[in-house]
Amino acid sequence: VPIAHPISNDVENLTKKVLSMVKYATKGKTMVRGIKEVTKIVRKEKAGSNSLVILAADISPLDVISHMPLLLESKNVQYIWVPSRGDLGAATLSKRPTSAVIV
């Protein structure tokens, strides 16, 4: 059960638009995926205010990604949750599920 807010399936078609944006960024090679890499970029302040972090809401255990919302809010980086990490992985044109992506 996803316990995340703001989650994109609350708004009509927002999940499709977010995943489409990730796919577009993947083709343009302006996207980084993975919790470790996203955290590194945000901590080194390479992510500007125009960056967006997409997090998967169905991660288990939640401790893996529980530090991200606090870090992102302290660095003023926008973020949104999508319902499925499988869909997020497919949007990055990968066969593996992905937990975090920065665009």
mmCIF file of C-alpha atoms in Angstrom:
data_model
loop_
_atom_site.group_PDB
_atom_site.id
_atom_site.type_symbol
_atom_site.label_atom_id
_atom_site.label_comp_id
_atom_site.label_asym_id
_atom_site.label_seq_id
_atom_site.Cartn_x
_atom_site.Cartn_y
_atom_site.Cartn_z
ATOM 1 C CA VAL A 1 0.000 0.000 0.000
ATOM 2 C CA PRO A 2 1.579 3.285 -1.048
ATOM 3 C CA ILE A 3 1.974 5.746 1.827
ATOM 4 C CA ALA A 4 3.163 8.772 -0.067
ATOM 5 C CA HIS A 5 2.005 12.326 -0.573
ATOM 6 C CA PRO A 6 1.732 14.011 -3.100
ATOM 7 C CA ILE A 7 1.004 10.979 -5.256
ATOM 8 C CA SER A 8 0.331 11.475 -8.942
ATOM 9 C CA ASN A 9 -2.705 9.214 -9.291
ATOM 10 C CA ASP A 10 -4.786 11.712 -7.290
ATOM 11 C CA VAL A 11 -4.943 13.964 -10.351
ATOM 12 C CA GLU A 12 -6.371 12.773 -13.656
ATOM 13 C CA ASN A 13 -3.709 11.595 -16.135
ATOM 14 C CA LEU A 14 -0.838 13.084 -14.102
ATOM 15 C CA THR A 15 0.930 9.732 -13.768
ATOM 16 C CA LYS A 16 0.910 9.294 -17.551
ATOM 17 C CA LYS A 17 2.296 12.792 -18.049
ATOM 18 C CA VAL A 18 5.064 12.307 -15.475
ATOM 19 C CA LEU A 19 6.112 8.957 -16.944
ATOM 20 C CA SER A 20 6.008 10.433 -20.447
ATOM 21 C CA MET A 21 8.300 13.246 -19.282
ATOM 22 C CA VAL A 22 10.715 10.677 -17.796
ATOM 23 C CA LYS A 23 10.749 8.747 -21.074
ATOM 24 C CA TYR A 24 11.461 11.962 -22.999
ATOM 25 C CA ALA A 25 14.283 12.881 -20.583
ATOM 26 C CA THR A 26 15.744 9.376 -20.920
ATOM 27 C CA LYS A 27 15.958 9.708 -24.679
ATOM 28 C CA GLY A 28 17.611 13.116 -24.267
ATOM 29 C CA LYS A 29 19.999 11.720 -21.638
ATOM 30 C CA THR A 30 19.062 14.389 -19.079
ATOM 31 C CA MET A 31 17.902 11.903 -16.441
ATOM 32 C CA VAL A 32 19.643 10.084 -13.597
ATOM 33 C CA ARG A 33 18.083 7.049 -11.920
ATOM 34 C CA GLY A 34 18.606 5.242 -8.660
ATOM 35 C CA ILE A 35 18.363 6.305 -5.038
ATOM 36 C CA LYS A 36 22.117 6.545 -4.535
ATOM 37 C CA GLU A 37 22.740 8.693 -7.609
ATOM 38 C CA VAL A 38 19.754 10.967 -6.994
ATOM 39 C CA THR A 39 20.807 11.511 -3.379
ATOM 40 C CA LYS A 40 24.346 12.315 -4.490
ATOM 41 C CA ILE A 41 23.173 14.922 -7.007
ATOM 42 C CA VAL A 42 20.829 16.594 -4.519
ATOM 43 C CA ARG A 43 23.401 16.678 -1.694
ATOM 44 C CA LYS A 44 26.103 18.162 -3.940
ATOM 45 C CA GLU A 45 23.557 20.843 -4.915
ATOM 46 C CA LYS A 46 23.793 20.026 -8.611
ATOM 47 C CA ALA A 47 19.986 19.831 -8.679
ATOM 48 C CA GLY A 48 18.503 23.255 -9.198
ATOM 49 C CA SER A 49 15.054 24.565 -8.475
ATOM 50 C CA ASN A 50 14.003 23.498 -11.976
ATOM 51 C CA SER A 51 14.779 19.840 -11.220
ATOM 52 C CA LEU A 52 12.086 17.286 -10.473
ATOM 53 C CA VAL A 53 12.562 14.068 -8.530
ATOM 54 C CA ILE A 54 10.117 11.233 -9.200
ATOM 55 C CA LEU A 55 9.873 8.652 -6.416
ATOM 56 C CA ALA A 56 8.117 5.289 -6.507
ATOM 57 C CA ALA A 57 5.502 4.811 -3.773
ATOM 58 C CA ASP A 58 5.569 1.006 -3.591
ATOM 59 C CA ILE A 59 9.096 0.573 -2.247
ATOM 60 C CA SER A 60 9.652 -2.078 0.379
ATOM 61 C CA PRO A 61 11.214 -1.567 2.907
ATOM 62 C CA LEU A 62 10.325 2.100 3.127
ATOM 63 C CA ASP A 63 13.507 2.855 5.089
ATOM 64 C CA VAL A 64 15.434 2.748 1.821
ATOM 65 C CA ILE A 65 13.864 5.988 0.626
ATOM 66 C CA SER A 66 12.479 7.555 3.808
ATOM 67 C CA HIS A 67 15.240 10.196 3.911
ATOM 68 C CA MET A 68 14.447 11.575 0.459
ATOM 69 C CA PRO A 69 11.409 13.832 1.135
ATOM 70 C CA LEU A 70 13.165 15.623 3.997
ATOM 71 C CA LEU A 71 16.345 16.073 1.953
ATOM 72 C CA LEU A 72 14.439 17.340 -1.076
ATOM 73 C CA GLU A 73 12.386 19.811 0.946
ATOM 74 C CA SER A 74 15.481 21.160 2.694
ATOM 75 C CA LYS A 75 17.188 21.705 -0.683
ATOM 76 C CA ASN A 76 14.017 23.187 -2.292
ATOM 77 C CA VAL A 77 13.841 20.503 -4.983
ATOM 78 C CA GLN A 78 10.395 19.564 -6.303
ATOM 79 C CA TYR A 79 9.316 15.931 -6.018
ATOM 80 C CA ILE A 80 6.328 13.730 -6.782
ATOM 81 C CA TRP A 81 5.420 10.117 -6.070
ATOM 82 C CA VAL A 82 4.222 7.679 -8.728
ATOM 83 C CA PRO A 83 2.311 4.517 -7.737
ATOM 84 C CA SER A 84 4.610 1.876 -9.251
ATOM 85 C CA ARG A 85 8.364 1.459 -9.477
ATOM 86 C CA GLY A 86 7.860 -1.019 -12.310
ATOM 87 C CA ASP A 87 6.197 1.684 -14.397
ATOM 88 C CA LEU A 88 8.944 4.129 -13.456
ATOM 89 C CA GLY A 89 11.587 1.619 -14.565
ATOM 90 C CA ALA A 90 9.771 1.055 -17.848
ATOM 91 C CA ALA A 91 9.671 4.811 -18.435
ATOM 92 C CA THR A 92 13.468 4.914 -18.087
ATOM 93 C CA LEU A 93 13.651 2.334 -20.885
ATOM 94 C CA SER A 94 15.061 -0.246 -18.478
ATOM 95 C CA LYS A 95 13.959 -3.785 -17.730
ATOM 96 C CA ARG A 96 14.518 -3.270 -13.999
ATOM 97 C CA PRO A 97 12.240 -1.374 -11.611
ATOM 98 C CA THR A 98 13.524 2.019 -10.498
ATOM 99 C CA SER A 99 12.866 3.692 -7.159
ATOM 100 C CA ALA A 100 14.009 7.263 -7.856
ATOM 101 C CA VAL A 101 14.651 9.416 -10.912
ATOM 102 C CA ILE A 102 15.787 13.021 -11.237
ATOM 103 C CA VAL A 103 14.991 15.032 -14.334
#
